[in-house]
Every structure is written in structure tokens, then in C-alpha cells.
XYZ file of C-alpha atoms in Angstrom:
783
model
C 0.379 0.295 -0.098
C 1.455 3.845 -0.652
C 1.965 6.064 2.640
C -0.925 7.702 0.330
C -0.093 9.676 -2.578
C 0.042 13.073 -0.310
C 3.364 11.396 0.948
C 5.456 9.663 -2.027
C 4.938 12.612 -3.695
C 6.631 15.124 -1.834
C 9.986 13.002 -2.035
C 9.914 14.973 -6.117
C 11.082 11.335 -7.053
C 13.244 11.443 -10.122
C 14.851 7.907 -11.488
C 17.591 7.616 -13.535
C 15.928 7.327 -17.265
C 18.122 6.950 -20.419
C 17.525 9.535 -22.961
C 19.361 8.295 -25.776
C 17.425 7.833 -28.786
C 14.793 4.896 -28.559
C 11.864 3.880 -30.746
C 8.440 5.282 -29.192
C 7.063 1.907 -27.588
C 10.317 1.481 -25.583
C 9.773 4.991 -24.166
C 5.884 4.471 -23.827
C 6.996 0.813 -21.839
C 8.942 3.077 -19.273
C 6.558 5.969 -18.958
C 3.992 3.151 -17.628
C 6.039 1.049 -15.748
C 6.778 4.785 -13.979
C 3.651 5.195 -13.226
C 2.544 2.022 -11.971
C 5.790 2.466 -9.599
C 4.482 5.389 -9.226
C 7.087 6.935 -9.646
C 5.527 10.120 -11.995
C 7.830 12.247 -12.063
C 9.837 10.057 -14.671
C 6.991 9.265 -16.123
C 6.432 12.615 -17.492
C 9.823 12.736 -19.131
C 9.513 9.613 -20.695
C 5.909 10.680 -21.724
C 7.383 14.561 -22.592
C 10.287 12.448 -24.972
C 7.240 10.040 -26.275
C 5.401 13.336 -27.322
C 8.528 15.144 -29.268
C 8.339 11.465 -30.962
C 4.533 12.568 -32.213
C 3.471 15.688 -31.071
C -0.346 14.933 -32.209
C -0.587 12.194 -30.218
C -3.919 12.624 -28.147
C -3.551 9.346 -26.434
C 0.230 10.803 -24.581
C -1.160 13.922 -24.660
C -3.155 11.803 -21.937
C -1.022 10.090 -20.097
C 1.114 12.633 -19.839
C -1.655 14.898 -18.473
C -2.583 11.587 -16.294
C 1.304 12.108 -14.989
C 1.128 15.421 -14.264
C -2.518 15.254 -12.558
C -0.879 12.573 -10.226
C 2.487 14.553 -9.466
C 0.680 17.508 -8.869
C 2.570 19.345 -11.893
C -1.164 21.568 -12.407
C -0.366 23.647 -15.483
C 0.992 21.043 -16.862
C -1.410 18.814 -16.727
C -4.045 21.606 -17.557
C -2.199 22.062 -21.340
C -2.327 18.706 -21.933
C -6.212 18.335 -20.586
C -6.888 21.185 -22.682
C -5.267 20.312 -25.705
C -7.174 16.602 -25.738
C -10.592 18.024 -25.495
C -9.931 20.301 -27.887
C -8.983 17.552 -30.996
C -11.081 14.758 -29.412
C -13.626 15.215 -31.636
C -14.788 11.103 -31.281
C -14.995 11.257 -27.751
C -12.215 8.658 -26.816
C -10.906 10.399 -23.928
C -14.391 11.521 -21.930
C -12.731 12.091 -18.785
C -10.417 14.795 -19.916
C -12.868 17.120 -19.090
C -13.571 16.127 -15.675
C -9.846 16.698 -15.321
C -9.485 19.756 -16.924
C -12.395 21.134 -14.370
C -10.263 19.441 -11.705
C -6.983 20.769 -12.287
C -9.074 24.602 -12.748
C -10.301 23.527 -9.741
C -7.312 22.900 -7.959
C -5.317 26.055 -9.207
C -7.882 28.736 -8.152
C -9.536 29.207 -11.085
C -13.267 28.609 -9.558
C -15.144 30.166 -12.580
C -13.359 28.566 -14.770
C -13.634 25.147 -13.040
C -17.673 26.058 -12.815
C -17.779 26.262 -16.621
C -15.985 23.275 -17.635
C -17.630 20.751 -14.789
C -21.714 21.592 -16.397
C -19.740 21.507 -19.694
C -18.670 17.510 -18.626
C -21.791 17.377 -17.010
C -23.971 18.346 -20.115
C -21.774 16.519 -22.719
C -21.687 13.099 -20.387
C -25.007 12.362 -19.195
C -24.169 8.955 -19.431
C -20.939 9.051 -17.708
C -20.769 6.534 -14.933
C -23.190 7.801 -12.010
C -20.147 7.542 -9.270
C -18.330 10.362 -11.539
C -21.168 12.516 -12.307
C -21.791 13.026 -8.895
C -17.891 13.627 -7.929
C -18.421 16.373 -10.687
C -21.673 17.689 -9.383
C -20.048 17.983 -5.496
C -17.033 19.370 -7.204
C -19.139 22.483 -8.903
C -20.917 23.101 -5.729
C -17.557 23.133 -3.968
C -16.200 25.571 -6.928
C -19.132 28.184 -6.126
C -18.527 27.289 -2.200
C -14.285 28.503 -2.644
C -15.376 31.380 -4.818
C -16.716 32.859 -2.227
C -14.481 31.536 0.884
C -10.984 32.602 -1.269
C -12.281 36.490 -0.223
C -13.025 35.976 3.222
C -8.963 36.411 4.640
C -8.136 36.649 8.216
C -6.282 39.921 8.374
C -4.884 39.192 11.910
C -3.255 36.163 10.747
C 0.459 36.718 8.592
C 2.427 33.630 7.349
C 5.919 33.648 7.279
C 8.228 31.144 5.394
C 11.229 29.701 7.275
C 14.312 31.624 7.204
C 16.708 31.438 3.774
C 18.494 28.241 4.528
C 16.531 26.172 6.971
C 14.221 24.803 4.464
C 15.016 22.749 1.886
C 13.167 21.968 -2.094
C 13.515 18.221 -1.042
C 10.371 18.408 1.101
C 9.849 19.484 4.492
C 6.633 18.406 6.398
C 5.793 17.467 10.002
C 6.342 20.186 11.818
C 5.632 20.208 15.901
C 7.230 21.754 19.208
C 8.810 20.159 21.424
C 8.722 20.315 25.001
C 12.815 21.649 25.241
C 10.507 25.032 23.135
C 12.924 23.204 19.672
C 10.778 22.543 16.237
C 11.024 19.458 14.759
C 10.187 18.275 11.733
C 10.454 15.155 8.920
C 12.512 16.292 5.255
C 13.686 14.384 2.277
C 17.030 15.188 2.745
C 18.688 11.839 3.810
C 19.650 9.322 1.170
C 18.535 5.499 1.540
C 21.820 3.886 2.476
C 22.558 0.376 0.041
C 19.518 1.363 -2.064
C 19.589 -0.756 -5.551
C 18.133 1.702 -7.239
C 20.003 4.386 -8.761
C 20.100 6.836 -7.856
C 19.687 6.059 -4.501
C 15.797 7.139 -3.169
C 15.648 9.491 -1.232
C 14.811 8.707 3.352
C 13.213 10.733 5.636
C 14.951 11.508 8.659
C 13.222 13.914 11.683
C 15.348 16.999 12.133
C 14.988 19.695 14.725
C 15.546 23.575 14.959
C 15.154 26.447 17.266
C 13.353 29.121 16.180
C 15.081 31.311 18.831
C 18.249 30.817 17.045
C 17.551 31.332 12.963
C 20.800 31.830 11.975
C 21.146 27.857 13.219
C 20.633 24.877 10.536
C 18.553 22.106 11.383
C 20.704 19.081 13.087
C 18.991 15.308 12.329
C 16.976 14.237 15.953
C 19.150 11.698 17.959
C 16.101 9.020 17.554
C 16.370 8.265 13.042
C 16.788 4.855 11.893
C 19.579 5.092 9.498
C 17.750 2.395 7.619
C 14.198 2.689 7.739
C 12.503 6.327 7.236
C 11.831 8.369 10.223
C 8.984 10.565 10.412
C 6.524 12.453 12.203
C 7.356 13.463 16.508
C 4.022 13.397 19.229
C 5.249 14.270 22.084
C 2.280 12.557 25.338
C 1.269 15.997 27.314
C 2.613 13.977 30.258
C 5.943 13.983 28.421
C 6.687 10.341 28.879
C 6.816 9.194 25.359
C 7.525 9.286 21.401
C 5.474 8.379 18.957
C 7.243 8.137 15.636
C 6.565 6.733 12.333
C 8.175 4.086 10.878
C 8.228 3.725 6.947
C 10.062 1.283 4.203
C 9.563 1.842 0.292
C 6.757 -0.991 -1.013
C 7.838 -0.981 -4.868
C 9.700 2.005 -6.604
C 8.575 4.313 -4.921
C 5.478 3.879 -2.950
C 5.701 3.831 1.056
C 4.121 1.831 4.296
C 4.519 2.884 7.918
C 4.210 2.115 11.107
C 3.525 3.760 14.580
C 6.361 2.960 16.942
C 6.638 4.845 20.639
C 9.375 5.929 22.481
C 10.071 6.463 26.175
C 11.024 10.092 25.953
C 14.035 9.650 29.042
C 15.601 7.017 26.618
C 15.254 7.868 23.233
C 18.618 6.035 22.424
C 17.045 2.877 23.014
C 15.035 0.669 20.661
C 11.525 2.111 20.295
C 8.460 -0.063 20.902
C 6.096 -0.969 17.639
C 2.520 0.000 18.601
C 0.132 -3.432 18.619
C -1.145 -4.985 15.640
C -4.311 -3.391 15.822
C -2.505 -0.015 15.717
C -0.119 -1.438 12.858
C -2.550 -3.255 10.803
C -0.365 -5.540 8.579
C -1.282 -4.701 4.651
C -2.163 -1.046 5.210
C -0.305 2.076 6.165
C -0.407 3.850 10.390
C 1.177 7.364 9.999
C 1.447 10.997 11.293
C 0.386 10.404 15.226
C -0.739 13.146 17.715
C -1.524 12.749 21.048
C -3.951 14.854 23.480
C -5.674 14.766 26.452
C -9.036 14.599 26.010
C -11.329 15.674 28.734
C -14.316 13.978 27.686
C -12.984 10.815 27.827
C -10.177 11.774 31.159
C -7.741 9.906 28.983
C -4.283 10.477 26.388
C -6.017 9.474 23.104
C -3.790 8.851 20.384
C -4.494 9.940 16.600
C -3.406 9.029 13.260
C -3.997 8.684 9.970
C -4.588 5.021 7.993
C -5.540 3.676 5.530
C -7.300 0.115 6.314
C -10.600 -0.911 6.231
C -13.878 0.420 8.141
C -13.089 4.604 7.620
C -14.689 6.027 4.609
C -12.207 5.924 1.755
C -8.980 7.281 1.143
C -7.029 7.762 4.346
C -8.867 8.351 7.304
C -8.204 9.768 10.813
C -8.617 6.843 13.273
C -8.170 7.115 17.545
C -7.382 5.255 20.599
C -7.482 5.631 23.488
C -4.281 5.044 25.670
C -3.601 3.254 29.512
C -1.864 3.818 32.019
C 1.595 2.397 30.258
C 0.635 4.388 27.676
C -0.017 1.899 24.957
C -3.326 2.278 23.031
C -6.327 0.223 22.670
C -8.608 -0.799 20.403
C -8.559 2.694 17.514
C -11.999 3.415 16.072
C -12.326 5.390 13.142
C -13.228 9.376 13.534
C -16.730 8.902 12.068
C -17.727 12.658 12.224
C -14.978 14.161 10.508
C -13.983 11.384 8.586
C -15.300 11.402 4.049
C -15.339 9.319 1.116
C -11.531 11.860 0.367
C -9.034 11.913 2.498
C -8.479 12.695 6.040
C -4.635 13.326 7.339
C -2.460 15.144 8.715
C -4.443 15.055 12.585
C -3.463 17.340 15.395
C -4.771 17.997 18.601
C -4.455 20.537 20.643
C -5.117 19.959 23.845
C -5.472 23.363 25.934
C -8.903 23.961 23.222
C -9.890 20.347 23.029
C -10.107 21.252 19.224
C -8.396 18.843 16.483
C -6.823 20.639 13.524
C -6.194 18.320 10.701
C -6.131 18.213 6.360
C -8.964 16.878 3.848
C -10.129 16.926 0.732
C -13.729 15.530 1.834
C -14.792 18.537 3.126
C -15.012 21.552 1.087
C -11.270 23.586 0.247
C -9.593 26.179 -1.698
C -7.836 23.567 -3.715
C -6.194 20.182 -2.514
C -5.675 19.801 0.607
C -6.979 22.528 3.227
C -6.734 22.610 7.268
C -10.180 21.733 9.828
C -10.929 21.918 13.099
C -13.143 20.423 15.042
C -13.523 20.518 19.059
C -14.514 17.769 21.894
C -17.106 18.628 23.291
C -17.987 17.250 27.231
C -20.282 14.591 26.182
C -17.159 13.694 23.723
C -18.898 14.801 21.036
C -17.199 16.528 17.716
C -17.899 20.042 16.324
C -19.061 20.852 12.698
C -15.371 20.565 11.243
C -14.800 24.451 10.491
C -12.546 25.400 7.460
C -9.937 27.789 8.249
C -9.659 31.215 6.375
C -7.166 32.525 4.563
C -4.106 33.225 4.719
C -3.643 29.982 6.404
C -5.592 28.051 3.985
C -4.776 28.728 -0.140
C -5.393 26.913 -3.418
C -2.630 24.631 -3.289
C -1.837 22.149 -0.228
C -1.746 22.688 3.758
C -1.089 20.207 5.844
C 0.620 19.379 9.039
C -1.183 22.098 11.207
C 0.536 22.538 14.788
C -0.669 25.084 17.197
C 1.278 26.109 20.212
C 0.161 25.833 23.672
C -1.203 29.145 23.757
C -2.326 29.614 20.521
C -0.691 32.543 19.016
C 1.191 30.593 16.604
C 1.656 27.758 14.443
C 3.305 25.733 11.947
C 2.210 24.213 8.767
C 3.274 22.510 5.703
C 2.306 23.376 2.254
C 3.096 23.621 -1.337
C 2.065 26.890 -2.393
C 3.595 29.642 -4.137
C 6.742 30.298 -2.350
C 7.946 26.773 -1.840
C 11.649 25.403 -2.847
C 11.286 25.053 -6.766
C 12.510 21.647 -7.367
C 11.644 21.728 -11.023
C 11.932 25.132 -12.675
C 9.825 23.804 -16.365
C 7.139 22.385 -14.344
C 6.685 24.558 -11.288
C 5.773 22.183 -8.379
C 6.929 22.753 -5.764
C 7.506 19.583 -2.678
C 6.469 20.965 0.297
C 7.941 23.643 2.807
C 7.268 24.745 6.203
C 5.532 27.962 7.490
C 5.288 30.197 10.824
C 1.318 31.173 11.536
C 1.362 34.024 13.256
C -1.158 35.971 14.682
C -0.963 39.813 14.787
C -3.905 40.592 16.624
C -4.042 39.054 20.143
C -8.130 38.233 21.127
C -8.498 39.857 24.634
C -11.274 38.434 25.816
C -12.731 41.014 29.290
C -15.170 39.180 31.394
C -16.956 42.924 33.742
C -18.628 41.685 36.881
C -20.260 43.324 39.897
C -17.737 42.524 42.894
C -20.442 43.052 45.282
C -22.462 39.894 43.724
C -20.298 38.201 41.082
C -22.622 38.278 38.384
C -21.426 39.173 34.853
C -21.802 42.922 34.432
C -23.347 45.267 31.048
C -23.510 48.580 29.915
C -20.064 49.502 31.055
C -18.079 51.984 28.761
C -15.266 50.657 27.556
C -12.308 52.895 26.016
C -8.814 51.153 24.634
C -6.424 53.776 23.916
C -3.107 52.940 22.453
C 0.046 54.112 23.486
C 2.216 56.040 21.227
C 5.503 57.968 21.418
C 3.094 60.809 21.356
C 0.283 60.685 22.259
C -2.328 58.353 23.664
C -4.617 57.194 20.239
C -8.235 56.261 21.538
C -8.589 52.645 19.513
C -11.685 51.596 20.619
C -14.904 52.811 22.505
C -17.623 50.602 23.246
C -20.571 52.811 24.499
C -22.210 50.071 26.102
C -20.120 46.555 26.450
C -21.172 43.159 27.324
C -20.312 41.622 30.564
C -18.309 39.099 27.507
C -16.417 41.743 25.843
C -14.261 40.723 22.393
C -11.550 43.033 21.837
C -8.742 42.583 18.858
C -5.591 44.104 20.016
C -2.906 44.568 17.564
C 0.261 42.793 19.041
C 3.959 44.658 19.733
C 1.782 47.183 21.485
C 0.964 48.402 24.978
C -2.408 49.542 25.559
C -4.738 51.283 28.317
C -7.905 49.697 29.302
C -10.597 51.944 31.376
C -13.976 50.968 32.003
C -16.657 53.131 33.831
C -20.097 52.913 34.520
C -22.542 55.023 37.174
C -22.797 53.396 40.071
C -19.468 51.698 40.376
C -15.965 53.150 40.125
C -13.905 53.761 36.884
C -11.264 50.584 36.454
C -8.075 51.070 34.460
C -5.288 48.484 33.435
C -2.813 48.386 31.427
C -2.024 44.853 29.203
C 1.579 44.900 27.352
C 1.640 43.060 24.100
C 5.100 43.087 23.394
C 6.122 40.842 26.595
C 7.585 38.286 24.896
C 4.651 35.497 26.482
C 2.075 38.087 25.605
C 3.400 37.909 22.208
C 2.928 34.181 22.296
C -0.806 34.097 22.702
C -3.597 33.798 21.041
C -6.154 34.899 23.490
C -5.609 36.383 26.669
C -8.485 36.918 29.633
C -9.177 39.112 31.914
C -11.449 39.233 34.424
C -12.573 42.959 36.099
C -14.578 43.244 39.531
C -15.702 46.314 39.147
C -16.287 48.049 42.847
C -19.541 49.480 43.341
C -19.265 52.793 43.854
C -22.099 53.124 47.351
C -23.014 50.750 49.863
C -26.505 48.993 49.892
C -27.441 50.470 54.495
C -30.184 48.160 55.678
C -31.761 49.719 58.568
C -34.365 47.636 61.053
C -36.060 49.220 63.936
C -37.381 48.019 66.994
C -39.426 49.263 69.538
C -37.415 49.945 72.863
C -40.188 48.906 74.873
C -41.433 45.876 73.639
C -38.689 44.523 71.055
C -41.129 44.273 68.777
C -40.546 45.542 65.404
C -41.311 49.022 64.398
C -42.834 50.559 61.053
C -43.192 53.392 59.953
C -39.536 55.177 60.591
C -37.599 57.669 59.031
C -34.301 57.380 58.263
C -32.099 60.161 57.171
C -28.079 59.957 56.320
C -25.415 63.209 57.236
C -22.668 63.497 56.065
C -20.020 65.363 57.509
C -20.769 68.526 56.449
C -24.153 68.339 57.302
C -25.788 67.705 54.127
C -28.217 64.453 53.402
C -27.376 61.733 51.559
C -30.538 59.562 51.922
C -33.712 59.529 53.472
C -36.109 56.775 52.900
C -38.117 55.164 55.598
C -39.201 51.776 56.672
C -43.393 51.554 54.814
C -44.669 47.685 55.160
C -42.402 46.317 57.950
C -39.806 47.681 60.323
C -36.243 47.586 56.989
C -35.496 50.785 54.432
C -32.589 50.390 52.609
C -30.760 52.663 50.830
C -27.694 53.719 48.618
C -24.554 55.334 50.252
C -21.598 56.612 48.889
C -19.066 54.603 50.081
C -15.554 55.479 51.399
C -17.354 58.029 54.254
C -18.043 58.476 57.899
C -21.602 59.338 58.243
C -24.915 60.023 60.921
C -27.831 57.906 60.434
C -30.704 59.676 62.017
C -33.500 56.956 62.717
C -36.884 58.812 63.996
C -40.675 58.067 64.394
C -43.544 60.393 65.836
C -43.370 59.554 69.072
C -40.650 58.228 69.839
C -36.919 59.384 70.538
C -35.121 59.813 68.012
C -31.381 57.888 67.411
C -28.363 58.825 66.319
C -25.545 56.437 65.136
C -21.849 56.766 63.330
C -21.152 55.064 60.252
C -17.841 55.129 59.776
C -17.439 53.722 56.319
C -13.354 53.539 56.537
C -13.386 51.780 59.539
C -15.647 48.991 58.920
C -13.783 48.268 55.964
C -15.460 50.085 53.033
C -18.537 47.099 52.369
C -20.480 46.594 50.034
C -23.879 46.284 52.410
C -23.812 46.886 55.850
C -27.240 46.361 58.179
C -28.000 48.412 61.248
C -30.140 47.890 64.049
C -31.601 50.592 65.759
C -34.149 50.769 68.741
C -35.789 53.683 69.181
C -37.930 54.444 72.518
C -41.585 55.750 73.275
C -41.652 59.288 73.832
C -42.988 60.372 77.625
C -44.414 63.641 77.686
C -41.583 65.277 78.936
C -40.142 64.526 75.732
C -41.960 65.731 73.224
C -41.850 69.714 73.558
C -40.819 72.192 71.139
C -43.521 70.590 69.003
C -43.263 72.698 65.717
C -46.590 73.055 63.275
C -46.361 74.837 60.553
C -48.998 77.502 58.663
C -49.773 78.227 55.265
C -49.101 81.661 54.308
C -51.656 84.233 56.469
C -53.416 81.205 57.487
C -55.476 81.528 59.944
C -58.624 83.966 58.484
C -56.409 85.901 55.329
C -56.587 89.637 56.224
C -58.616 89.209 59.487
C -57.152 91.409 61.901
C -58.911 89.610 64.249
C -56.590 87.829 67.052
C -59.004 85.322 67.597
C -60.665 82.392 65.313
C -62.882 78.950 65.535
C -59.975 77.286 63.536
C -58.508 74.158 63.790
C -55.091 73.059 63.045
C -56.666 69.538 62.053
C -58.633 71.276 59.177
C -55.986 74.000 58.518
C -53.208 71.266 58.001
C -55.575 69.230 55.612
C -55.716 72.425 53.394
C -51.547 72.751 53.698
C -51.050 69.743 52.729
C -53.357 69.541 49.285
C -51.259 72.807 48.550
C -48.219 70.358 48.511
C -48.054 70.479 44.389
C -48.879 74.206 44.368
C -45.964 74.651 46.065
C -43.261 72.478 44.136
C -44.357 74.426 40.911
C -43.909 77.841 42.082
C -40.968 77.073 44.026
C -39.159 75.860 40.893
C -40.594 77.559 37.870
C -37.361 79.008 37.115
C -35.052 75.934 37.519
C -33.553 73.639 35.813
C -32.879 70.063 35.148
C -30.718 68.607 38.357
C -31.544 72.480 40.044
C -35.149 71.512 39.573
C -34.742 68.241 40.899
C -33.278 69.019 43.502
C -35.487 71.704 45.088
C -38.304 69.854 44.216
C -37.296 66.471 46.340
C -36.980 69.800 49.483
C -40.453 70.987 48.886
C -41.477 67.072 49.313
C -39.295 66.571 52.055
C -40.498 69.260 53.875
C -43.999 68.807 53.123
C -43.510 65.176 53.963
C -41.375 65.258 57.774
C -41.785 68.435 58.503
C -45.559 69.203 58.102
C -47.022 65.989 58.871
C -44.616 64.605 61.287
C -45.167 68.443 63.590
C -49.143 67.272 63.133
C -48.850 63.807 63.780
C -46.638 64.637 67.096
C -49.313 67.179 68.014
C -52.127 64.383 68.197
C -49.816 61.951 69.792
C -48.490 64.833 73.038
C -52.131 65.280 73.124
C -52.755 61.549 74.062
C -50.318 61.656 76.804
C -51.004 64.977 77.880
C -55.082 64.028 78.451
C -53.121 60.569 80.210
C -51.590 62.860 82.717
C -54.491 64.939 83.538
C -56.272 61.645 84.320
C -53.668 60.380 85.959
C -53.863 63.891 88.289
C -51.388 65.729 87.029
C -51.385 68.816 86.420
C -49.968 70.547 82.817
C -49.277 73.657 82.024
C -48.373 74.294 77.773
C -46.585 76.935 76.467
C -47.793 77.444 73.000
C -45.689 80.174 70.607
C -46.433 81.837 67.297
C -44.972 83.692 64.878
C -44.907 85.039 62.052
C -43.451 85.142 58.634
C -42.074 88.712 57.870
C -44.206 88.922 54.734
C -46.841 91.463 55.881
C -46.173 94.379 58.533
C -45.216 93.812 61.951
C -48.522 95.356 63.709
C -50.368 92.280 61.661
C -47.980 89.801 62.473
C -48.769 89.935 65.527
C -51.830 89.261 65.305
C -51.575 86.267 63.360
C -49.015 84.855 65.277
C -51.676 85.274 68.439
C -54.688 84.188 65.580
C -52.025 81.274 65.750
C -51.694 80.381 69.060
C -56.071 80.425 69.455
C -55.691 77.560 66.726
C -53.693 75.749 69.096
C -56.401 76.500 72.070
C -59.243 75.440 69.955
C -56.894 72.284 69.219
C -57.149 71.228 72.748
C -61.107 72.677 73.599
C -62.290 70.614 70.644
C -59.557 67.600 70.816
C -61.239 64.011 71.312
C -64.790 66.029 71.599
C -63.842 68.218 74.103
C -61.812 65.644 76.506
C -59.780 68.900 78.032
C -62.413 71.215 78.723
C -62.730 70.114 82.059
C -59.351 70.478 83.323
C -58.960 73.756 81.343
C -62.038 75.099 83.276
C -61.255 73.482 86.788
C -56.903 74.551 86.388
C -55.371 71.299 86.236
C -54.409 71.708 82.321
C -53.136 75.716 82.085
C -52.298 76.593 78.212
C -49.799 79.767 77.969
C -50.265 81.979 75.424
C -46.962 84.048 74.305
C -46.925 85.916 70.767
C -43.376 86.945 69.033
C -45.206 87.508 65.015
C -41.988 88.161 63.515
C -39.717 90.207 65.809
C -38.647 86.613 67.471
C -38.890 84.541 64.649
C -36.792 81.741 64.408
C -34.146 81.390 61.291
C -36.545 78.869 59.774
C -39.839 81.281 59.391
C -39.701 82.192 55.894
C -40.229 85.561 54.604
C -40.794 84.469 51.275
C -43.432 81.839 51.697
């Protein structure tokens, strides 16, 4: 069996042949023999010589085209097939048109190939159904490739080996070893004591240090002198090295077996893998070993043409036991095709298998695909890798660095070393794939909850020699954000979101550690700039939860930071800026207020702070002074009487109903935030000062009544004030009317409950009316 046509053609093998004048039959016999032996280069030369003898012989042209196709000399094959189809008027060569289309497909001339496939299907309706199926599939692939070829990964760079490192005789199977050196296979050797002349090439493994590019490659110590030694695959544990040992079968075909070295004794004889792997009569080649998380085991992947696959070379895999030996192999059904599927490489960090194939849609020849193994052991749909990694030529033996930022592969694309200038046939050369861009995966989380935090403003600044340049500005980023960064530069990342402290980070992509990466993950914990204050209130006498408590948080300058209340239960919550010291003032009508110091820095500046406050019911002596508020010029606006029949209850109701009017009037000349703040102040005045004053009056009245019922004597001093909107004499009269309002309150409260005590003198009301002369500062002259 052949090692695979994708292997032997790399030898670019040329067996000696005589160019002495011979009869046509001898040249054709030699060419046919070379074709049968897989020596396509020799066959090309023999057919070319025969064609010189009979230039118009279509059969020779067709045979030359076939040899060139097998040798992958696409241009020569295309021109020969084209000359045959143009001159074949009798239809002796029906496959010429199909192969001409195939050659144009290989050369990346997809539109031309599409036309030729359509011509073949139209002109040969009775062709072999299998061939027509191939033509229809190829036509669809050309349409696919015609669009795909323009999908170029801009962040990727492809570099050839430095001059002098590569060789025209074909280098392939590059992989980075644990020691950091690049190991690859090459046809640079010559088979000793070979009966053929000249001696046939010998595959050997070489190593090269990319960190010292001026040094030439060196032969690996484990090479066999009498057999092809190819491919190097270290197990993830580092204990074992798997290699391929091959032999010629016939003139040019090669059959391979898998062997294993102990990594710490490479000079010893390797161990041949079991016959279940090295099935007699078939090839087993191109090993790679990775750790599969789904199976919790190291796994050997390899390519083979054994029965049980789908056709051509297929990918097989076998789990390794504790001694590093593989069990029974299985075909990788999810990825294999009827074409060739080969050169597997398993990237353990991402659980991804890279492989080359011509069975899946390609840009031409072999293309690199990737499939990921999930936690359940299922493979994802193979994903075609974009240009410039893939091209219209062959790409195979892709391997990826541990960090994913660079990789190696082999290709016969233009730019590779040419064995034959006339045929423009390139053997495989090694190329390095580098990601110019790094995929920075930013995860943003709320440091308080640990949950993802969307809506963050993200800025990425590139530092230059002059000034920073803003390269990315995302107004509201996702909690998981991908940011492409160019390697070799330094970036500053800034994150901001309302309610959170801003964050800044520097990413230096000039360092070797980061330059080697394809992806970089960073998690940023955004710290809330506020504290969640939770206050629970309890009655000091009974210990019962206390509803309806109002809480104020005041900063060190005396400004209110938060105001909240416990409405349906005894708990109140508010957001308070972190990093400061505050006073927590808790109050409820009928209870003595409580003041607690909240020193957030001393408490470790937490995200959540819970506090318990205990309020004690007021006794009668705890109430005064009780402050009551009146609407402007109330009661009885414009009256010059010192008396009134109004009570505070009815005046309070009317006053409170006018709250919206006061808010509109007080804020009508303001805008924006100023208007909002002013409205909140008026709202708070009515809800806290006016309403609480009235509630305190009722509670105080009940306590006074209880004291009187117990036989105690009570004297109340009532002071009346008026704002300085009117003249001084009118304000004195208004203040006396307001005192009279309180007198009326006690005379009418609870259906005149205070009257007996007022008449007996046990309860005394002393009146003091100050007008505006001694009005406190909180009495406004504008309301």
C-alpha cells in the first residue's frame, strides 16, 4: 500500500532514465512502468520524450496529463487535458474534460472550473454515476470556494522559514517539542545501500531552534538509518514520543508503522505499537497525542487507509492506558470523508483537533479544518480555516502552540522551494502562522454580586510615542467582551459605569509571554461606588419590629445623603456613597430619635451594611418643643381679629393639599438637576416637617390627656410666629390667631376631653405671640 499519494509525491523523486534515442514503444513502456510504480516524475519525462516523437498523439498527451496530475504539476496537466479536449472530436477521452475542470479547481480558477464541470455534466449524461456525482459535488465546492477565497483573516501572518533552513526536497510535519525546538520531517537523507540508482530519498527527523534562526537544523538522535523516520508526537504527560517508521513498497510507494519511545531513553530501541494499530498490509502514520477531557485519558490520533474508514486516508483514534499503550482504534466517523482526511493534531488547551482534508469543501487540494471535542465526547461541525492559512494549494500538518498565538504547517503554495522550474512543482515547505492580533476576552463582573455586568463604557487607548490614541470606544459593552489588540503595542483599558468606581488596566503586548498568545483572558471586578445600607428598627420597650420609621443619612458637613423609611415592615434600605463617615438619624413620631455613627472606612468599606436601631416611645416631657407649620397668612387671611374658630386639623389638611402648588411655584425658574433637587426639598419639607408636626401634636395630646387623668397638672406654653411678609403689627395679630388655633385644638380634641381640666385649672395654656420679631431662622419671609 502507498503511504498516501500526499506523502510520496513530496519525495519529488526522479529515477534515472536514459534520454538516448529509442523507439516510441520503449519510451511508452518505460513511462507506463514508472506510472505503475508511482514514479510520476520519471513518467512525465518519458511521456514528454514520446510526445516529441509524435506531437499530435492524443493518447500520449492524455497519459502525460495523467502523470502530471498525479505529480501535482497542475499547470502542465491542465494544458495537456485542454489540448486533448480541444482535439478529441470522437470522444475517445471522456474523462479529459472532467480532469481539466479538476485542474482549474486545483489552480484556484473556480469560475473556469465551474464552467468545465457544467460542460462535462451536459456532454456526458451517460457517464459513470459515481463520476457524475463527483462532478456535481465539485461544482458545488467551486461555488463555495469562489466566495470563501475572499474571506481573509486580517489578523494572521504567514512566514516562510529563514533562508537556508528549508530544503527543496520537501519538509513537512512540523511540531514544537517540550524543549521549545521545532521538529520536522524531511527527505534530505538518502537510503543507504539502495538497489535503485540514484539511491532513493530517506525521510529523517530534524530539529531547529526558532530562537536561534541563524543555526541550521540538526538530525534528531532517534532517527533510523535503514528506515524512514518521520513525525514526532509527544504525549501530554511528556513520558512518551510516538514516531512513524516507514519502508518503501515497490519503487516509490511507502508503508508506515507507529512506534513509541520512552522520552527519557531515546537512544534505546523503540517499541512497536500493537497489531491493532499497525494492521498488516495497511499504513498507519501521522500520530498526535492529546488529553481528551471528555474521556479523561490521553488519546492517540493517527491516519490510516485500513478497512473500516470512509475511503482514502481516514483519521483513527485510540485511548492510551496507564502504560501509554493504545487500546483498540476507532475511526473518527464525525470527521472522516470519502476523500483523504489526514495529518491530525490535537490541541489540548482548546480540545480542538486540526486536520487536513480534501473530502470537505476546500479552496483547492488539501485544506486545514478544525473540530472541537465537547464535554460529552461529541465533535463539532468541522470548521474551515480561512486564508491565508489555507490557499488554493495544499496545506497539511498544522500544529498550534500551547498558547495558541502561533503555529506551524506545511504547504506547496507559491513561495515554496521549487524542485523543477519548468514544471513549477513545489515540494512541501514549512511555514509559520502568527496572529498579529490578540483576542482579549474581557469579563466584567459586579464585585458585590459576582454576576456579569453589562452596560460598561469601555475605552481602549493605544500608547504611542506622542499621545495616546483611542482605538476602541464601546458605549455599553457586554459582560463578556472581545477586544482585538495588535501585538507589539501597549494599551490602556478604561472601564466606567454609573454606580461603580472606574477601573484602568495596562496590557503590554511587547512582552514575549503575551506575544506568544492568541487569546488573553482578563476578569475585572467592578466595585460599586455605593453601599447598600439596610436598617431595621425595633421598639425599645417591647422589642417588637417598629414600622413607619424614617431614616436620614447625613455627611460630615451636615448635608443629607439619603432619606428613606420603613413602610410595610421595620426595614429600610438606601444606597450610600462608599468611603465616608456618616450619621444615621432614625426617627418616628412619638419616639425619641436615635443617632448612630457610620464610619465606613473603619468598617472596611463594605458593599452591604446592616444596622439595628432601637427607638423608645416618648414620654410627655420628651415631646416639647413641637413645631407646627401654617400656610401663608393662615388662619383667616387678611383678618385683623386676634381670634379664630379654626382648628389645626382642618388647616393642616388644606395646607398639605397645596403641596404640588408649592413645588411648581418654588421650581418654575429652575431647570434640570436644580429643579429636581428643589422639588425634592419641598416634598421632604411637607412629608417630614409638616406631616410629622401634626402627628406629634396628636400623640402629645393623648399623653397630656393620660397625665391629666392620672391627676397630674400640666401647663403648656404656646408660641406663635409669622413670616415677615406683612407689617409688624399685622404679624403680631396673625401670631395670636395661630396661638388661638392651638387653643381650639385642645378645646375640641376628642369631643372636648380637655375642657373639664381647662376649667378646673389642672390644665393651663399659656399664650406667647412673637410675630416676626423673634421668629426662628426657619420661618421664611417668602412663603
